[in-house]
């Protein structure tokens, strides 16, 4: 068993990218940081708790990736550039092998985005992980939930429902040969859409990342912006596996309501449509038009036969009964 200070020395210091704006990193009472002049700081925190967000025997490397990825997804949804991260680990015991593997997943993603681990806390208790990320964004260019306007076009990145289908498969609710390995990747290793979010700031002012599901997360945009939304189910981008599930079951809840995809939903004024779509074609991830911001306060979904259903969609509420 390692001690707290051994863990810090062996696995947290120097684990991630080196940056010139970190004047003093891990090892003192505080980190000292030089924020760039003329930028705003974008700050976000997420906690993952054992038994609630993951199971006890989860692969620590995947958990390290996911704990950071879900936070970076929030920066992506603001159009921010990642810079610094803090990490609070609550561990049942000082299991050095577990921490080492957790940091493999965490550090690989951090380095990819030139992100420095600048501090944190290590305590004993039921396994829980809190990550806080800090990024930079140009004033006036952040992507906010309250900035959608009536007439804006609605777009999403990637494909919807993969993580939901993987979760169903994991729980034994969906059995199918073949497609499950790639779906499992989508659930375990979400890729934050950082570059795409930054590129979108040229033409969009409004985005959210899809952690709770499209209906619910687009619902947050509607609520904050005082607008409604109409989306077309037959436009929702889906993998073959999800499309097959929808075709067989007639159930659209996977692409519409399932969470954990960590794609971006963005709104774009109509006069920027051509420029936005051209810019998005430079990105690795496909970006698909799915509907319009309209008057109202609901997310409405039109099915291929023309029926319209309204959703007063709510996100996952940890305190709901
Ligand atoms: P203090 O007692 O002053 O809070 P700690 O002993 O908790 O200091 O931490 C010592 C140093 O190690 C600090 O710089 C702190 O930010 C860093 N640190 C502790 N735990 C972590 C962690 N899980 N990840 C990154 N840095 C950590
Ligand atoms: Mg401390």
Short mmCIF file of C-alpha atoms and ligand atoms in Angstrom, two decimals:
data_model
loop_
_atom_site.label_atom_id
_atom_site.label_comp_id
_atom_site.label_asym_id
_atom_site.label_seq_id
_atom_site.Cartn_x
_atom_site.Cartn_y
_atom_site.Cartn_z
CA UNK A 1 0.00 0.00 0.00
CA UNK A 2 1.28 3.42 -0.92
CA UNK A 3 0.86 6.56 1.18
CA UNK A 4 -0.97 9.68 0.06
CA UNK A 5 2.27 11.52 -0.62
CA UNK A 6 3.72 8.60 -2.59
CA UNK A 7 0.67 8.64 -4.84
CA UNK A 8 1.01 12.38 -5.42
CA UNK A 9 4.71 12.11 -6.22
CA UNK A 10 4.46 9.00 -8.36
CA UNK A 11 1.27 9.51 -10.32
CA UNK A 12 0.06 13.12 -10.31
CA UNK A 13 3.17 15.28 -10.63
CA UNK A 14 4.44 15.48 -14.20
CA UNK A 15 1.75 13.05 -15.41
CA UNK A 16 0.22 15.43 -17.93
CA UNK A 17 1.24 18.18 -20.36
CA UNK A 18 3.76 20.92 -19.50
CA UNK A 19 2.49 24.46 -19.99
CA UNK A 20 4.24 27.82 -19.70
CA UNK A 21 1.19 29.39 -18.03
CA UNK A 22 1.55 27.07 -15.01
CA UNK A 23 3.89 29.13 -12.83
CA UNK A 24 3.64 26.65 -9.94
CA UNK A 25 2.00 23.25 -10.30
CA UNK A 26 1.45 20.31 -7.92
CA UNK A 27 3.38 20.41 -4.66
CA UNK A 28 2.56 23.68 -2.91
CA UNK A 29 -0.55 24.86 -1.07
CA UNK A 30 -1.96 26.31 -4.28
CA UNK A 31 -1.12 26.26 -7.94
CA UNK A 32 -0.14 29.60 -9.48
CA UNK A 33 -1.47 30.22 -12.97
CA UNK A 34 -1.15 32.94 -15.56
CA UNK A 35 -4.48 33.45 -17.31
CA UNK A 36 -4.10 34.98 -20.79
CA UNK A 37 -4.96 38.66 -21.09
CA UNK A 38 -8.22 39.31 -22.92
CA UNK A 39 -9.72 35.82 -22.48
CA UNK A 40 -12.47 34.60 -20.21
CA UNK A 41 -11.94 31.55 -18.01
CA UNK A 42 -14.42 28.72 -18.61
CA UNK A 43 -14.67 26.48 -15.53
CA UNK A 44 -16.61 23.26 -15.06
CA UNK A 45 -16.74 20.41 -12.53
CA UNK A 46 -18.23 16.91 -12.54
CA UNK A 47 -18.28 14.15 -9.94
CA UNK A 48 -18.48 10.42 -10.60
CA UNK A 49 -19.53 8.22 -7.65
CA UNK A 50 -19.22 4.45 -7.42
CA UNK A 51 -22.57 2.68 -7.60
CA UNK A 52 -24.17 5.72 -9.22
CA UNK A 53 -22.04 6.49 -12.27
CA UNK A 54 -19.93 3.34 -12.51
CA UNK A 55 -19.56 -0.12 -10.96
CA UNK A 56 -16.86 -1.11 -8.44
CA UNK A 57 -14.93 -3.33 -10.82
CA UNK A 58 -14.83 -0.80 -13.68
CA UNK A 59 -11.56 -0.71 -15.64
CA UNK A 60 -9.67 2.16 -13.93
CA UNK A 61 -8.06 3.24 -17.22
CA UNK A 62 -11.47 3.72 -18.84
CA UNK A 63 -12.69 5.53 -15.74
CA UNK A 64 -9.71 7.90 -15.89
CA UNK A 65 -10.53 8.68 -19.51
CA UNK A 66 -14.23 9.13 -18.89
CA UNK A 67 -13.88 11.28 -15.75
CA UNK A 68 -11.84 13.78 -17.77
CA UNK A 69 -13.76 13.36 -21.03
CA UNK A 70 -17.13 14.33 -19.54
CA UNK A 71 -15.58 17.51 -18.14
CA UNK A 72 -13.84 18.36 -21.40
CA UNK A 73 -17.17 17.88 -23.13
CA UNK A 74 -18.50 20.80 -21.08
CA UNK A 75 -15.61 22.98 -22.27
CA UNK A 76 -16.32 21.86 -25.85
CA UNK A 77 -19.94 22.91 -25.42
CA UNK A 78 -18.78 26.44 -24.49
CA UNK A 79 -16.35 26.63 -27.42
CA UNK A 80 -13.47 26.83 -24.93
CA UNK A 81 -9.85 25.70 -25.24
CA UNK A 82 -8.75 23.43 -22.35
CA UNK A 83 -5.76 24.47 -20.23
CA UNK A 84 -5.76 23.23 -16.63
CA UNK A 85 -7.39 20.50 -14.60
CA UNK A 86 -7.72 19.61 -10.90
CA UNK A 87 -8.55 16.13 -9.61
CA UNK A 88 -10.07 15.04 -6.32
CA UNK A 89 -9.80 11.30 -5.67
CA UNK A 90 -11.60 9.62 -2.79
CA UNK A 91 -10.28 6.07 -2.52
CA UNK A 92 -11.25 3.16 -0.25
CA UNK A 93 -7.54 2.39 0.13
CA UNK A 94 -4.26 3.63 -1.33
CA UNK A 95 -4.20 1.07 -4.14
CA UNK A 96 -1.21 2.26 -6.18
CA UNK A 97 -1.91 -0.13 -9.07
CA UNK A 98 -5.47 1.21 -9.39
CA UNK A 99 -4.32 4.85 -9.29
CA UNK A 100 -1.57 4.10 -11.81
CA UNK A 101 -4.06 2.66 -14.27
CA UNK A 102 -6.60 5.42 -13.65
CA UNK A 103 -3.88 7.96 -14.47
CA UNK A 104 -2.97 6.16 -17.72
CA UNK A 105 -6.44 6.92 -19.09
CA UNK A 106 -6.59 10.37 -17.52
CA UNK A 107 -3.11 11.48 -18.60
CA UNK A 108 -3.41 10.26 -22.19
CA UNK A 109 -6.49 12.40 -22.76
CA UNK A 110 -4.98 15.35 -20.85
CA UNK A 111 -1.83 15.28 -22.98
CA UNK A 112 -3.86 15.04 -26.15
CA UNK A 113 -5.46 18.39 -25.31
CA UNK A 114 -2.30 20.01 -23.89
CA UNK A 115 -3.93 20.06 -20.45
CA UNK A 116 -1.92 20.24 -17.21
CA UNK A 117 -2.98 18.61 -13.94
CA UNK A 118 -2.28 21.50 -11.55
CA UNK A 119 -3.49 20.07 -8.25
CA UNK A 120 -6.16 18.23 -6.39
CA UNK A 121 -6.90 16.33 -3.26
CA UNK A 122 -6.57 12.70 -2.20
CA UNK A 123 -8.71 11.36 0.62
CA UNK A 124 -10.05 8.08 1.93
CA UNK A 125 -13.67 7.00 1.59
CA UNK A 126 -16.09 5.36 -0.85
CA UNK A 127 -14.64 5.64 -4.36
CA UNK A 128 -15.51 9.00 -5.92
CA UNK A 129 -13.83 11.20 -8.50
CA UNK A 130 -14.25 14.92 -8.95
CA UNK A 131 -12.62 16.69 -11.87
CA UNK A 132 -12.58 20.40 -12.54
CA UNK A 133 -11.40 21.74 -15.88
CA UNK A 134 -10.40 25.28 -16.77
CA UNK A 135 -10.29 26.60 -20.30
CA UNK A 136 -10.11 29.89 -22.19
CA UNK A 137 -12.66 31.46 -24.44
CA UNK A 138 -12.79 34.76 -26.33
CA UNK A 139 -15.27 37.19 -24.79
CA UNK A 140 -18.41 37.36 -26.99
CA UNK A 141 -17.56 34.00 -28.58
CA UNK A 142 -18.67 31.50 -25.95
CA UNK A 143 -21.45 29.05 -26.82
CA UNK A 144 -24.22 29.63 -24.29
CA UNK A 145 -27.48 27.82 -23.58
CA UNK A 146 -29.35 31.12 -23.44
CA UNK A 147 -28.39 32.30 -26.91
CA UNK A 148 -30.75 30.38 -29.24
CA UNK A 149 -33.03 32.56 -31.39
CA UNK A 150 -36.28 31.75 -33.17
CA UNK A 151 -35.44 30.66 -36.73
CA UNK A 152 -32.03 29.20 -35.82
CA UNK A 153 -31.14 25.85 -37.34
CA UNK A 154 -30.35 23.01 -34.95
CA UNK A 155 -27.39 20.69 -35.56
CA UNK A 156 -25.85 17.73 -33.74
CA UNK A 157 -22.43 16.11 -34.04
CA UNK A 158 -21.72 12.41 -34.52
CA UNK A 159 -24.44 9.83 -33.99
CA UNK A 160 -27.08 9.60 -31.29
CA UNK A 161 -28.10 6.67 -29.12
CA UNK A 162 -24.94 4.54 -29.30
CA UNK A 163 -24.11 4.86 -25.60
CA UNK A 164 -27.74 4.11 -24.71
CA UNK A 165 -27.74 0.96 -26.81
CA UNK A 166 -24.41 -0.13 -25.30
CA UNK A 167 -25.89 0.35 -21.83
CA UNK A 168 -28.91 -1.75 -22.78
CA UNK A 169 -26.59 -4.47 -24.08
CA UNK A 170 -24.52 -4.29 -20.89
CA UNK A 171 -27.68 -4.73 -18.81
CA UNK A 172 -28.74 -7.70 -20.94
CA UNK A 173 -31.73 -5.82 -22.38
CA UNK A 174 -30.45 -6.03 -25.95
CA UNK A 175 -28.75 -9.05 -27.42
CA UNK A 176 -27.15 -8.89 -30.83
CA UNK A 177 -23.95 -10.25 -32.30
CA UNK A 178 -21.34 -8.12 -34.01
CA UNK A 179 -21.89 -4.45 -33.41
CA UNK A 180 -21.41 -4.37 -29.66
CA UNK A 181 -17.65 -3.72 -29.40
CA UNK A 182 -17.81 -0.37 -31.19
CA UNK A 183 -20.91 0.60 -29.22
CA UNK A 184 -19.13 -0.20 -25.97
CA UNK A 185 -16.34 2.18 -27.00
CA UNK A 186 -18.91 4.92 -27.38
CA UNK A 187 -20.14 4.34 -23.82
CA UNK A 188 -16.75 3.81 -22.16
CA UNK A 189 -14.55 6.20 -24.13
CA UNK A 190 -16.54 9.30 -25.12
CA UNK A 191 -14.48 11.74 -27.18
CA UNK A 192 -15.00 15.39 -26.23
CA UNK A 193 -15.73 17.49 -29.34
CA UNK A 194 -13.16 20.15 -28.42
CA UNK A 195 -11.91 21.16 -31.89
CA UNK A 196 -15.40 21.16 -33.30
CA UNK A 197 -16.76 23.31 -30.48
CA UNK A 198 -14.01 25.86 -31.04
CA UNK A 199 -14.61 25.89 -34.80
CA UNK A 200 -18.34 26.40 -34.21
CA UNK A 201 -17.74 29.67 -32.33
CA UNK A 202 -17.28 31.45 -35.66
CA UNK A 203 -20.92 30.89 -36.67
CA UNK A 204 -22.84 29.71 -33.59
CA UNK A 205 -23.48 31.36 -30.22
CA UNK A 206 -25.38 28.48 -28.62
CA UNK A 207 -24.50 24.90 -27.77
CA UNK A 208 -24.94 22.20 -25.16
CA UNK A 209 -23.29 18.81 -24.82
CA UNK A 210 -25.55 15.77 -24.86
CA UNK A 211 -25.03 14.08 -21.52
CA UNK A 212 -28.68 13.45 -20.57
CA UNK A 213 -30.12 12.92 -24.05
CA UNK A 214 -31.14 15.19 -26.92
CA UNK A 215 -34.72 15.83 -25.76
CA UNK A 216 -33.65 16.83 -22.31
CA UNK A 217 -30.51 18.79 -23.23
CA UNK A 218 -32.16 20.65 -26.10
CA UNK A 219 -34.92 21.30 -23.53
CA UNK A 220 -32.33 23.17 -21.43
CA UNK A 221 -31.50 25.39 -24.42
CA UNK A 222 -35.23 26.07 -24.92
CA UNK A 223 -35.73 26.92 -21.26
CA UNK A 224 -32.70 29.22 -21.01
CA UNK A 225 -33.38 30.90 -24.36
CA UNK A 226 -37.19 31.13 -23.96
CA UNK A 227 -37.82 29.33 -27.24
CA UNK A 228 -39.19 26.03 -28.51
CA UNK A 229 -37.63 23.49 -30.86
CA UNK A 230 -38.95 21.23 -33.60
CA UNK A 231 -36.79 18.29 -34.57
CA UNK A 232 -37.34 15.73 -37.32
CA UNK A 233 -36.83 12.15 -36.16
CA UNK A 234 -35.85 10.96 -39.63
CA UNK A 235 -32.96 13.46 -39.62
CA UNK A 236 -31.41 12.17 -36.38
CA UNK A 237 -27.97 10.72 -37.21
CA UNK A 238 -27.70 7.10 -36.08
CA UNK A 239 -25.19 4.27 -36.35
CA UNK A 240 -26.35 1.16 -38.23
CA UNK A 241 -26.88 -0.59 -34.89
CA UNK A 242 -29.16 2.10 -33.49
CA UNK A 243 -30.99 2.50 -36.81
CA UNK A 244 -31.63 -1.25 -36.82
CA UNK A 245 -32.93 -1.12 -33.27
CA UNK A 246 -35.28 1.74 -34.13
CA UNK A 247 -36.50 -0.02 -37.29
CA UNK A 248 -37.18 -3.25 -35.41
CA UNK A 249 -38.78 -1.76 -32.31
CA UNK A 250 -40.39 1.41 -33.68
CA UNK A 251 -38.99 3.04 -30.54
CA UNK A 252 -37.13 6.35 -31.04
CA UNK A 253 -36.13 6.78 -27.42
CA UNK A 254 -32.48 5.82 -28.01
CA UNK A 255 -31.51 8.66 -30.38
CA UNK A 256 -34.03 11.05 -28.81
CA UNK A 257 -33.76 10.52 -25.08
CA UNK A 258 -30.81 8.28 -24.14
CA UNK A 259 -27.82 9.95 -22.48
CA UNK A 260 -24.03 9.57 -22.36
CA UNK A 261 -23.26 10.24 -26.03
CA UNK A 262 -21.37 13.49 -25.28
CA UNK A 263 -22.05 14.86 -28.73
CA UNK A 264 -22.73 18.58 -29.20
CA UNK A 265 -26.06 20.19 -30.10
CA UNK A 266 -25.65 23.67 -31.61
CA UNK A 267 -27.96 26.31 -33.00
CA UNK A 268 -27.03 28.55 -35.94
CA UNK A 269 -28.73 31.64 -37.38
CA UNK A 270 -30.07 30.93 -40.89
CA UNK A 271 -27.81 33.56 -42.49
CA UNK A 272 -24.77 31.60 -41.26
CA UNK A 273 -25.97 28.23 -42.52
CA UNK A 274 -23.73 27.91 -45.57
CA UNK A 275 -20.60 29.17 -43.82
CA UNK A 276 -21.25 27.00 -40.77
CA UNK A 277 -21.82 23.86 -42.82
CA UNK A 278 -18.68 24.54 -44.86
CA UNK A 279 -16.65 25.00 -41.66
CA UNK A 280 -18.07 21.83 -40.15
CA UNK A 281 -17.08 19.83 -43.22
CA UNK A 282 -13.46 20.41 -42.24
CA UNK A 283 -14.09 18.52 -38.99
CA UNK A 284 -13.53 14.80 -38.50
CA UNK A 285 -16.96 14.28 -36.98
CA UNK A 286 -20.08 14.62 -39.15
CA UNK A 287 -22.47 17.45 -38.27
CA UNK A 288 -26.15 16.97 -39.13
CA UNK A 289 -29.06 19.41 -39.38
CA UNK A 290 -31.98 18.05 -37.33
CA UNK A 291 -34.52 20.86 -36.92
CA UNK A 292 -35.40 24.46 -36.11
CA UNK A 293 -35.71 26.73 -33.11
CA UNK A 294 -39.29 28.04 -33.05
CA UNK A 295 -41.66 29.97 -30.85
CA UNK A 296 -42.83 28.12 -27.77
CA UNK A 297 -41.25 26.39 -24.83
CA UNK A 298 -41.20 22.70 -25.72
CA UNK A 299 -39.06 20.32 -27.66
CA UNK A 300 -41.35 18.84 -30.33
CA UNK A 301 -40.39 15.87 -32.46
CA UNK A 302 -41.96 15.10 -35.85
CA UNK A 303 -41.98 11.42 -36.76
CA UNK A 304 -41.55 10.28 -40.39
CA UNK A 305 -45.35 9.97 -40.82
CA UNK A 306 -45.87 13.62 -39.82
CA UNK A 307 -47.12 13.09 -36.26
CA UNK A 308 -45.75 15.59 -33.79
CA UNK A 309 -45.10 14.72 -30.16
CA UNK A 310 -44.19 17.28 -27.55
CA UNK A 311 -41.68 16.52 -24.85
CA UNK A 312 -41.49 18.38 -21.65
CA UNK A 313 -38.21 16.60 -21.32
CA UNK A 314 -36.30 16.72 -18.08
CA UNK A 315 -32.72 15.71 -17.46
CA UNK A 316 -31.71 12.93 -15.13
CA UNK A 317 -32.45 14.21 -11.62
CA UNK A 318 -30.30 12.62 -8.91
CA UNK A 319 -32.76 13.64 -6.20
CA UNK A 320 -35.98 12.62 -7.96
CA UNK A 321 -37.89 9.84 -6.20
P1 LIG B 1 -2.73 20.40 1.41
O1 LIG B 1 -2.58 19.61 2.65
O2 LIG B 1 -2.02 21.72 1.40
O3 LIG B 1 -4.15 20.48 0.91
P2 LIG B 1 -2.15 18.06 -0.07
O4 LIG B 1 -1.23 17.22 0.76
O5 LIG B 1 -3.59 17.72 -0.11
O6 LIG B 1 -1.93 19.58 0.29
O7 LIG B 1 -1.60 18.04 -1.55
C1 LIG B 1 -0.24 18.30 -1.83
C2 LIG B 1 -0.11 18.67 -3.27
O8 LIG B 1 -0.54 17.60 -4.10
C3 LIG B 1 -0.98 19.86 -3.66
O9 LIG B 1 -0.28 20.62 -4.63
C4 LIG B 1 -2.19 19.22 -4.26
O10 LIG B 1 -2.81 20.09 -5.19
C5 LIG B 1 -1.60 17.98 -4.93
N1 LIG B 1 -2.54 16.87 -5.02
C6 LIG B 1 -3.11 16.14 -4.02
N2 LIG B 1 -3.94 15.20 -4.49
C7 LIG B 1 -3.93 15.33 -5.83
C8 LIG B 1 -4.60 14.66 -6.91
N3 LIG B 1 -5.48 13.67 -6.71
N4 LIG B 1 -4.34 15.07 -8.17
C9 LIG B 1 -3.49 16.08 -8.39
N5 LIG B 1 -2.81 16.76 -7.43
C10 LIG B 1 -3.04 16.38 -6.17
MG1 LIG B 2 -5.38 18.65 0.46
#
